[in-house]
Coordinates of C-alpha atoms and ligand atoms in Angstrom, one line a residue:
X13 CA 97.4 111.1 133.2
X14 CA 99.1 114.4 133.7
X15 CA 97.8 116.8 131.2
X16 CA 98.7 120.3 132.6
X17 CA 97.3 123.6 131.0
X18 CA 101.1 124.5 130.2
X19 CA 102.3 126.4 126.7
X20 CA 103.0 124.0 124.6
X21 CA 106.6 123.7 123.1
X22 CA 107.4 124.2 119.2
X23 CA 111.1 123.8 118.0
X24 CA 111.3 125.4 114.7
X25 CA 115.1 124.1 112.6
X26 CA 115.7 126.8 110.2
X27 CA 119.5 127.8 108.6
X28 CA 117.6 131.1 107.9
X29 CA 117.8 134.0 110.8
X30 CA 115.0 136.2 109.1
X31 CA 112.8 133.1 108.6
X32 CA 113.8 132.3 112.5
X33 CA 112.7 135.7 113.7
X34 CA 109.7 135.5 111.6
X35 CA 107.8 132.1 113.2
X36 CA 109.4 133.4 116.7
X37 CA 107.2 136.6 116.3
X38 CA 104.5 135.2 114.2
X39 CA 104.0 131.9 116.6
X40 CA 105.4 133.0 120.2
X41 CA 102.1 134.3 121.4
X42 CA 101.0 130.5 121.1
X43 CA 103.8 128.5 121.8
X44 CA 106.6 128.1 123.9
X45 CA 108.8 128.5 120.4
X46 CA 112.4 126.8 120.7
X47 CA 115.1 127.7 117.8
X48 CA 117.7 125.8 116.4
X49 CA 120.3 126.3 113.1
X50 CA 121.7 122.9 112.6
X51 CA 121.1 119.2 113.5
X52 CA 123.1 119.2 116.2
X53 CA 121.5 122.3 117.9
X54 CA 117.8 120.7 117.0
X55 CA 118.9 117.3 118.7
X56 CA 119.6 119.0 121.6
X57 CA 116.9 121.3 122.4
X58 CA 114.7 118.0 120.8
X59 CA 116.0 115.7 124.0
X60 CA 116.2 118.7 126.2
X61 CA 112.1 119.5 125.6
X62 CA 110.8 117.2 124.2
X63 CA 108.6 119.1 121.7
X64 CA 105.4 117.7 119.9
X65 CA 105.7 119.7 116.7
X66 CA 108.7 120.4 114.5
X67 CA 108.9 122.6 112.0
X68 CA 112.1 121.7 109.9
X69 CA 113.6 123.2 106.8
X70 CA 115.6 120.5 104.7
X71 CA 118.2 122.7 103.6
X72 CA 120.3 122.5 107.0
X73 CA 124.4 123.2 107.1
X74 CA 126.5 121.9 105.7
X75 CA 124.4 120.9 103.3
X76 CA 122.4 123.7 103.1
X77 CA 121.5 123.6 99.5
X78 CA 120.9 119.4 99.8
X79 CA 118.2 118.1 101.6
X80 CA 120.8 115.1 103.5
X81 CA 120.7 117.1 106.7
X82 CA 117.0 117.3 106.7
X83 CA 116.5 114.1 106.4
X84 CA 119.1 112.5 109.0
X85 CA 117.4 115.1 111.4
X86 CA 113.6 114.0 110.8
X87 CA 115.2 110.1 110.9
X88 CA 116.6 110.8 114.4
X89 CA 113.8 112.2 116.0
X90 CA 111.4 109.6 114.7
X91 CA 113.5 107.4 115.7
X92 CA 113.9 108.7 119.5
X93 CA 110.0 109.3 119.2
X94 CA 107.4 108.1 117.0
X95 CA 105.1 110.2 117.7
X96 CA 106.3 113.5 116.9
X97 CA 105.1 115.9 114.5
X98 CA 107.4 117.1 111.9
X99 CA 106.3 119.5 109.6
X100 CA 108.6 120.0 106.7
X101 CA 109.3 123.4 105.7
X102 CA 110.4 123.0 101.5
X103 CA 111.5 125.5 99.1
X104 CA 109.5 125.3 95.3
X105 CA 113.2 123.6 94.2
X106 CA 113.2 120.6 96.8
X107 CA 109.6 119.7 96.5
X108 CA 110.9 116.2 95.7
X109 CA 112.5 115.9 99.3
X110 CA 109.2 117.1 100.9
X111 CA 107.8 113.9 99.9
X112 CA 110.5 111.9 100.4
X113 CA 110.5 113.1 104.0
X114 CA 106.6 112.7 104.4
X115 CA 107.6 109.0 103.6
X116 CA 109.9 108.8 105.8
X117 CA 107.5 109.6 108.7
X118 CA 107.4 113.4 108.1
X119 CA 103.6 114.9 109.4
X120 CA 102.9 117.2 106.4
X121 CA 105.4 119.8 104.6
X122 CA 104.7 123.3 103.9
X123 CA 106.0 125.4 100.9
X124 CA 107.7 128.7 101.1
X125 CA 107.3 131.3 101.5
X126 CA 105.5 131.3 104.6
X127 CA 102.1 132.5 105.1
X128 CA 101.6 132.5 108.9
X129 CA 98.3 132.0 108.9
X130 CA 98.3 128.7 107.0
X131 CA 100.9 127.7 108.9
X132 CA 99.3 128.5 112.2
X133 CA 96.4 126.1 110.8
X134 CA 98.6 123.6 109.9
X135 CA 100.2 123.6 113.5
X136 CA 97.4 123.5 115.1
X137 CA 96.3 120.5 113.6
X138 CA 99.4 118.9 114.3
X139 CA 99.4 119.6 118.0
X140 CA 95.9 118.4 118.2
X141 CA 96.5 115.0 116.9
X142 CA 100.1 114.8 119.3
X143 CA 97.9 115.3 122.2
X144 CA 94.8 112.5 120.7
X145 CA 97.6 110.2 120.3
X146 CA 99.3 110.5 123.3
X147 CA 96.1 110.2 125.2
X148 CA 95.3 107.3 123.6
X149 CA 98.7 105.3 124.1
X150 CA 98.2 106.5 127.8
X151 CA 95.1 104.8 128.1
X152 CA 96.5 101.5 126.4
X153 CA 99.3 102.0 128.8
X154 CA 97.0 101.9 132.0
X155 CA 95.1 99.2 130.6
X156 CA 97.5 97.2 130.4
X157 CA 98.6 98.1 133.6
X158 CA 95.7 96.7 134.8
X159 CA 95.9 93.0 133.2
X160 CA 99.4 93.4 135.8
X161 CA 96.6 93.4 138.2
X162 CA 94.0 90.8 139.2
X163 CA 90.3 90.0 137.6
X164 CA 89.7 93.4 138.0
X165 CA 91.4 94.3 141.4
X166 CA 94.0 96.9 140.2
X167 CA 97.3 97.9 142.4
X168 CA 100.6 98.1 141.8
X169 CA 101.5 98.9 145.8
X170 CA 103.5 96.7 147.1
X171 CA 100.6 96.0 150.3
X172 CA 98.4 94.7 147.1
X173 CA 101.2 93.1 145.4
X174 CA 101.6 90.7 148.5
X175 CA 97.5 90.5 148.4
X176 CA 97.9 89.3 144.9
X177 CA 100.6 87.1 146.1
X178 CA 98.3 85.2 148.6
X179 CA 95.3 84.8 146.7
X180 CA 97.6 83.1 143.9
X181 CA 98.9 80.7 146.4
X182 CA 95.6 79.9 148.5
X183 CA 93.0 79.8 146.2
X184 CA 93.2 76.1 145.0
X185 CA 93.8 75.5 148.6
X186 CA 90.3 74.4 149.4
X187 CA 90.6 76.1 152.3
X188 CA 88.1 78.9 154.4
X189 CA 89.6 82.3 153.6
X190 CA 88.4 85.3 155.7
X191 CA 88.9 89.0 154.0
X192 CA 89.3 91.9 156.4
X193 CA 89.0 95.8 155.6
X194 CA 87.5 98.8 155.6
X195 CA 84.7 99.4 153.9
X196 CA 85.2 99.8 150.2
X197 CA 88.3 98.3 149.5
X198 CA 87.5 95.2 147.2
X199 CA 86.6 92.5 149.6
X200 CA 84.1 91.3 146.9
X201 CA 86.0 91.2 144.3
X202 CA 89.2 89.1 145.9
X203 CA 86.6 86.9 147.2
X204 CA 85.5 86.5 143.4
X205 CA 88.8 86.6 142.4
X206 CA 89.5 83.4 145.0
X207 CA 86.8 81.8 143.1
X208 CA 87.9 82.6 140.0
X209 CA 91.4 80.9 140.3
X210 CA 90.1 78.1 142.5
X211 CA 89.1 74.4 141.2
X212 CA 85.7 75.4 141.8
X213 CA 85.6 78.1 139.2
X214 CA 82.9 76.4 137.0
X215 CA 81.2 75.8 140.1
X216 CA 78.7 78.3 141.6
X217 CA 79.6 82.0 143.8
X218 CA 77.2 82.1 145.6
X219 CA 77.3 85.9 147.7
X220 CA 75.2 85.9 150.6
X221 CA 75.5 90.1 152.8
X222 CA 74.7 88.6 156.7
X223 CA 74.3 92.2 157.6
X224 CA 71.5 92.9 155.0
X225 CA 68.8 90.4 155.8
X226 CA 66.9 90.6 159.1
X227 CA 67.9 87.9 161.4
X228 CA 64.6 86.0 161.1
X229 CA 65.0 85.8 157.7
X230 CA 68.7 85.0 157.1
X231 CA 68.4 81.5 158.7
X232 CA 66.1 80.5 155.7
X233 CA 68.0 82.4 153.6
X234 CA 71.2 80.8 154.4
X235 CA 69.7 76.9 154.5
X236 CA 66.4 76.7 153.0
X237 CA 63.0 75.5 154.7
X238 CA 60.4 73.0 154.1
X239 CA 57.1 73.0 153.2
X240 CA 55.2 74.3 156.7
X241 CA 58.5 75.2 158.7
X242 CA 56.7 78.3 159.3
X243 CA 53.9 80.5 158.5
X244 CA 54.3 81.7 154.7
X245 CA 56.2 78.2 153.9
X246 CA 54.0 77.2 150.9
X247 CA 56.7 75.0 149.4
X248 CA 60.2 73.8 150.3
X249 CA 63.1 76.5 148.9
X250 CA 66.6 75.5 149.1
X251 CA 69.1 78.0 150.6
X252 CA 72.4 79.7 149.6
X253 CA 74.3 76.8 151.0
X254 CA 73.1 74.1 149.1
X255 CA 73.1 76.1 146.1
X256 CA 77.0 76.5 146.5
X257 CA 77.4 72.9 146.4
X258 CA 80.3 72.6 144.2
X259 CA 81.1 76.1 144.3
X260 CA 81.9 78.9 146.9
X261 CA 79.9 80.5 149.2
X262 CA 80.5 84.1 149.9
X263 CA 79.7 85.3 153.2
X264 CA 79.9 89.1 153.4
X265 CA 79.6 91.0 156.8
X266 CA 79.8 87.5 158.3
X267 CA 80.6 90.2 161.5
X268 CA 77.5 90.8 161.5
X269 CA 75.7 87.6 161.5
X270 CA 73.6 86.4 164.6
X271 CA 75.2 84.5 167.8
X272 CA 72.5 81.7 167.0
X273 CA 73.5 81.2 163.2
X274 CA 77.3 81.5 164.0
X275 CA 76.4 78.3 165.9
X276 CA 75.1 76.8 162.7
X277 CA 77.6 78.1 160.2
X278 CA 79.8 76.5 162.6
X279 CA 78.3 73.0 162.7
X280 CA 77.9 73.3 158.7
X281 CA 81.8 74.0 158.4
X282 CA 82.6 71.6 160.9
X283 CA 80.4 68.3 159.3
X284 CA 79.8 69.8 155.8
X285 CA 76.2 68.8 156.5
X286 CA 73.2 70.7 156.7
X287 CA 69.1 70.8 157.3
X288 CA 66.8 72.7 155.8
X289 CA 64.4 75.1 158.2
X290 CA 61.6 72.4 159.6
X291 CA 63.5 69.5 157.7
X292 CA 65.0 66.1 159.3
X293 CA 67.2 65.4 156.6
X294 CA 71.0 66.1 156.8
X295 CA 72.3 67.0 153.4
X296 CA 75.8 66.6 152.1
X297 CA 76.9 70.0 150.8
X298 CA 80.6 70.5 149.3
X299 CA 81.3 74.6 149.7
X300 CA 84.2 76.2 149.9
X301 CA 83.6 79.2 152.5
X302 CA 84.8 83.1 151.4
X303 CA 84.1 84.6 154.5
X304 CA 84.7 89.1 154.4
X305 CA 84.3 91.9 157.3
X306 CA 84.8 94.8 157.8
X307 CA 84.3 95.1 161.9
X308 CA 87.3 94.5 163.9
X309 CA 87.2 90.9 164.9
X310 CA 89.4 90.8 167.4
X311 CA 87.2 93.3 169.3
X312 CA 84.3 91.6 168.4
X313 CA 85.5 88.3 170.0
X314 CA 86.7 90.1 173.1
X315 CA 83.2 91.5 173.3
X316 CA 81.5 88.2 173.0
X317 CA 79.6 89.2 169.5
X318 CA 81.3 86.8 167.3
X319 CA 82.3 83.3 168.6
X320 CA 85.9 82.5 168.8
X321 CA 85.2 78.5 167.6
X322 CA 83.8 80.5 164.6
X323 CA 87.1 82.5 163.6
X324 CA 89.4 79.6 164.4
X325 CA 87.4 77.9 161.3
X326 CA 87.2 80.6 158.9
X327 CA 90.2 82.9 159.2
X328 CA 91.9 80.0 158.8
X329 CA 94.2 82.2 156.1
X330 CA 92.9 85.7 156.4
X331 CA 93.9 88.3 154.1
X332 CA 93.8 91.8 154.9
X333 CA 93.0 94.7 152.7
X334 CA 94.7 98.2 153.2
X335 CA 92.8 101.1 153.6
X336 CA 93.1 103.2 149.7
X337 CA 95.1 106.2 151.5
X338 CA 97.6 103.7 152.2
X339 CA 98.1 102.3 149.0
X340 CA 100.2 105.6 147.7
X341 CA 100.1 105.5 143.3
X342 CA 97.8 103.1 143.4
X343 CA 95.2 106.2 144.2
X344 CA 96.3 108.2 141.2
X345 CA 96.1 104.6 138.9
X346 CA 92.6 103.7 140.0
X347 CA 91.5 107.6 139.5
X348 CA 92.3 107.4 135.9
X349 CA 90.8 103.8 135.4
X350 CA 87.8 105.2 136.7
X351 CA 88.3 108.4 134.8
X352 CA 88.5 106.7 131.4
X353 CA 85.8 103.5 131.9
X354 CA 83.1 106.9 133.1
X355 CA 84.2 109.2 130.4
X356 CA 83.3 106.1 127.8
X357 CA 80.4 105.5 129.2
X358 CA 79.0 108.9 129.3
X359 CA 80.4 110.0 126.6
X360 CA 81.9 113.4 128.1
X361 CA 84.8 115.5 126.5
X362 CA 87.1 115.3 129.5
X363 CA 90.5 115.7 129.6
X364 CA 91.6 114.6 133.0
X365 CA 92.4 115.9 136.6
X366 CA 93.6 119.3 136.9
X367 CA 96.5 119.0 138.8
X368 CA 95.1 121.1 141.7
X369 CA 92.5 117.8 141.8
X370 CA 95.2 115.6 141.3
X371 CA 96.9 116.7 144.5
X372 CA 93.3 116.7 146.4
X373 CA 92.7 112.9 145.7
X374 CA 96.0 112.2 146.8
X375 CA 96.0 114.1 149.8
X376 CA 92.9 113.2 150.5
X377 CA 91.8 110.5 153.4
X378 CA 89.2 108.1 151.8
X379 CA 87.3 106.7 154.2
X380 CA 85.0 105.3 151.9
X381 CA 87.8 103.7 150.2
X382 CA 87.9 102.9 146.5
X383 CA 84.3 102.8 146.2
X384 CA 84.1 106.2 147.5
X385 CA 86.9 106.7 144.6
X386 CA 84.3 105.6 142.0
X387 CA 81.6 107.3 142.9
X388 CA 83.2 110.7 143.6
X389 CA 85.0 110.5 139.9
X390 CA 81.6 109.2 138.1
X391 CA 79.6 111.9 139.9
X392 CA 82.7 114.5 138.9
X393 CA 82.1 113.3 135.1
X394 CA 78.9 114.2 135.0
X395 CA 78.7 117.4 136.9
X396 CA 81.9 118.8 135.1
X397 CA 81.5 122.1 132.7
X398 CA 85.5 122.3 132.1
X399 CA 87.5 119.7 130.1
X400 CA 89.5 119.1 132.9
X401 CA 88.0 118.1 136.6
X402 CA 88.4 120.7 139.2
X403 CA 88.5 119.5 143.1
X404 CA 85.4 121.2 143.4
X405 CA 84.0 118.8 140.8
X406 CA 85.0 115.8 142.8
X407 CA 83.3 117.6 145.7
X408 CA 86.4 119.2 147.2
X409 CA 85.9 122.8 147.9
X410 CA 89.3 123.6 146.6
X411 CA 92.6 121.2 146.5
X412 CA 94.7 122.7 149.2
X413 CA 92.2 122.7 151.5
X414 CA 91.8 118.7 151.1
X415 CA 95.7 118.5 151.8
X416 CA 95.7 120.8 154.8
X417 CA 93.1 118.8 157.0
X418 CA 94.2 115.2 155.7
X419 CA 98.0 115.0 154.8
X420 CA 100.3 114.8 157.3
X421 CA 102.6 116.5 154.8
X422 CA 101.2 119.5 155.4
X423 CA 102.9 119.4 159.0
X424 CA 105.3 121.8 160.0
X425 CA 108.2 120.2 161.1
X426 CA 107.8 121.2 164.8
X427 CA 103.8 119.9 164.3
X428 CA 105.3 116.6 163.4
X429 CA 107.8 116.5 165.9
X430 CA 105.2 117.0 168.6
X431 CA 103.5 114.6 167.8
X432 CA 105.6 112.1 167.5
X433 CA 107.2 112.4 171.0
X434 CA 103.0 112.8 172.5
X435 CA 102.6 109.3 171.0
X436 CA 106.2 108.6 172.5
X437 CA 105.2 109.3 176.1
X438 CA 101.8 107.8 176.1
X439 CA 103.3 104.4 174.8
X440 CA 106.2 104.9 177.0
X441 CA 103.8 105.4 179.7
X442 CA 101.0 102.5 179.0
X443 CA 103.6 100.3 178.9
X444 CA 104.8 100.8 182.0
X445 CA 101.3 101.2 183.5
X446 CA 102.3 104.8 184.4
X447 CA 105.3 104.0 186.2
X448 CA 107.1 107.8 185.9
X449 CA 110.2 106.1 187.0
X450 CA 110.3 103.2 183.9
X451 CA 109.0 105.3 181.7
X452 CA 111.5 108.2 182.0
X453 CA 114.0 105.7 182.1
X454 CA 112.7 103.5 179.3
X455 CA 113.1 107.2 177.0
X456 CA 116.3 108.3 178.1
X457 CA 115.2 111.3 180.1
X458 CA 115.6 112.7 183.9
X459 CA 112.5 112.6 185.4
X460 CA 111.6 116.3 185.5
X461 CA 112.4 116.4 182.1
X462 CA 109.8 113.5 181.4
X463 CA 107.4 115.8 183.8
X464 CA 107.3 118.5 181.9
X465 CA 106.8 116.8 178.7
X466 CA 103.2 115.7 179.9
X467 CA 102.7 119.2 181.3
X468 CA 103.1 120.3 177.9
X469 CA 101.3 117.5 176.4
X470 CA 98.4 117.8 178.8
X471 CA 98.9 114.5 180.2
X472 CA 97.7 113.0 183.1
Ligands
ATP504 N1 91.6 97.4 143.5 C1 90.5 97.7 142.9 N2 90.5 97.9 141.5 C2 89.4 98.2 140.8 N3 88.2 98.4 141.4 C3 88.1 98.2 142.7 C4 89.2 97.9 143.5 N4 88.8 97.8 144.8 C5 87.5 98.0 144.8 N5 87.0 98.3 143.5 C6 85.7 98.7 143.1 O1 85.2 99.4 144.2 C7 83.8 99.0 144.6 C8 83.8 98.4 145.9 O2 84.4 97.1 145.9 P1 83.9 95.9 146.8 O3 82.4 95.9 146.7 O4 84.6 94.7 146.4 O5 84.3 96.4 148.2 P2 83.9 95.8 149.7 O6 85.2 95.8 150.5 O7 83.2 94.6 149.5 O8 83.0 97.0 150.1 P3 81.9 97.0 151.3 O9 82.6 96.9 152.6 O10 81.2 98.3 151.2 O11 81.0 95.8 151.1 C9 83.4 98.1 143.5 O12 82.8 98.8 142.5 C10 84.7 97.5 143.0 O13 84.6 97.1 141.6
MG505 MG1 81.3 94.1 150.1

């Protein structure tokens, strides 16, 4: 929502100079004032600027002593928008039209001759109730916006767009799905999302966090014990497993669960049977597996933490969330979700980002992600003293300063260009295990050339 601190624009339509160069003086130190003489004149500067308030006199040429003029003008500017305040400007003779043009759509009229103050109130009013409704459409706007998103998961980038796009077409699939990304991007909610359009929505969703539970306890956790299996077992409790039968189970930093349980999970995927902790009996448990992370698999298998057998089952279809500062609007459409949802719910005047905040949260590198997003703008909401949040208020010490360390827009050109041909030379160079020859070769430069590029670039 873009609501800057600018002057706001009035467009006064008056046949009359003296009456012109009265409102110009009388109003200019408060508005942007914009004159016209005529229809055609008002239509003009109207689709040039755009103005919220009109003030129009009926009597326009040539039919200055008719109201016909007037009218057609109010008709076309409600017509090219709605929402714009006309004020109708009448003489004692034309009362009649006034009202015929506050049926027509008209905001209120005034009568001549023209006490300024009045006027001003009148004004005032008007632009007050341009900028409640325009607010309010814009928050209809952006939620509808969000129904173009998914239960809850908002983006309109196309990186989310092709997220969308797979969980539509793999979630009645009753397949394992594995979500990868960064922390606080909305793993948990596509896997609920998953659920939500899968067969096994009036089933259970069952969320299970690997990583939270110490590794003693998450075997239990996970499959239940008997009566006995261990000190403290008073009575037999069923695990998370058996009580996604039917359902989906939900297992969140699945990176992080232990080797030994890996080799369970595995077993359970593999025979969709199961035993309690201290039990003999195998028990038939139908669960569709959501598996999330956030670690780098990959690695992880290459480092022997997380068995390979293990990933071949569940990232059967993995789906991978980008990182917020890749997701370009999207940033600027979750801001203002979170914006409006926190200013409801505390119940704070705010008016929305100043646009020195607007350009921190955009330059900025989120590595908390859209979690990160939330909590910044609900912590902003309540701290706030201004009607509009400042980036100190979201905890940036000023907005340019957010731009200069994360944005590589900020780059000089010769910054950028540097850079790119470091990163040129080192890939050049590893992929031609540092073979000078190749690699100069491979980039179209002599070899001295390609030495003193690393000299410059401090490479080895
Ligand atoms: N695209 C989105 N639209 C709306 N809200 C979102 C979106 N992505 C995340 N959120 C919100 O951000 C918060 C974090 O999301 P979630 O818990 O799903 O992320 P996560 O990837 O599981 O995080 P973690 O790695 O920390 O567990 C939640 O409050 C969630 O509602
Ligand atoms: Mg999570």
């Amino acid at each position: 929502m873009k609501m800057g601190k600018s002057v706001q624009k009035l467009l006064i339509v008056d046949d009359s100079p003296e009456i012109c160069k009265q409102l110009k003086w009388g109003l200019s130190k408060h508005y942007e004032v914009l004159l016209a003489q005529n229809v055609a004149e008002a239509l003009k500067l109207f689709a040039k600027h755009t103005p919220r308030v009109i003030t129009l006199d009926l009597g326009l040429p040539p039919d200055a002593d008719g109201a016909t003029e007037g009218l057609r003008c109010l008709e076309q500017i409600l017509q090219q928008y709605p929402a714009t305040k006309v004020v109708v400007l009448s003489g004692n003779e034309d009362h009649g039209n006034a009202l015929k043009a506050v049926e027509l759509g008209a905001y209120d009229f005034y009568r001549k001759p023209i006490e300024l103050a009045e006027l001003k109130v009148i004004l005032e009013r008007a632009f007050h109730l341009a900028q409640l409704e325009e607010d309010n459409h814009q928050l209809q706007a952006l939620s509808k916006g969000y129904e173009g998103g998914m239960h809850g998961i908002l983006g309109q980038c196309s990186q989310m767009e092709e997220v969308f796009n797979t969980i539509r077409k793999i979630a009645s699939a009753d397949i394992p799905v594995l979500v990868l990304g960064e922390n606080g991007t909305g793993k948990e909610l596509v896997a609920r999302a998953i659920h939500a359009q899968s067969l096994r929505k009036d089933g259970p969703m069952i969320p299970i966090n690997c990583g939270a539970i110490p590794e003693n306890l998450l075997e239990a956790e996970l499959f239940g014990h008997e009566k006995g299996a261990f000190t403290g077992a008073v009575g037999q409790v069923r695990g998370k497993v058996e009580f996604a039968h039917e359902g989906t189970l939900f297992l969140d930093e699945i990176g992080e669960m232990p080797q030994p349980l890996q080799v369970k999970m595995l077993r359970f995927l593999q025979d969709k049977t199961m035993q309690r902790v201290g039990g003999r009996e195998m028990i038939e448990v139908n669960a569709r597996i959501v598996a999330a992370t956030n670690v780098d698999i990959n690695a992880a298998i290459k480092a022997g933490e997380f068995r390979e057998d293990l990933y071949y089952r569940i990232g059967v279809i993995t789906i991978e969330l980008p990182p917020l500062r890749e997701r370009g609007e999207d940033i600027c459409l979750l801001a203002n979700f979170f914006l409006n949802r926190y200013i409801a719910e505390y119940g704070k005047k705010i008016r929305g980002f100043s646009s020195a905040a607007e350009r921190a949260l955009c330059a900025y590198a989120w590595p908390g992600n859209v979690r990160e997003l939330e909590n910044k703008i609900k912590r902003a909401i309540l701290m706030a003293e201004g009607s509009f949040l400042e980036p100190v208020d979201l905890g940036f010490e000023s907005g340019e300063q957010a731009a200069v360390i994360f944005s590589t827009e900020k780059m000089t050109l010769k910054q950028a260009r540097d850079r790119l041909e470091r990163e040129m030379l080192v890939d050049s160079l590893k992929s031609h295990e540092g073979n000078i020859a190749k690699a100069s070769e491979h980039l179209g430069v002599s070899r001295p050339t390609f030495y003193d590029l690393m000299k410059k670039h401090h490479l080895q």
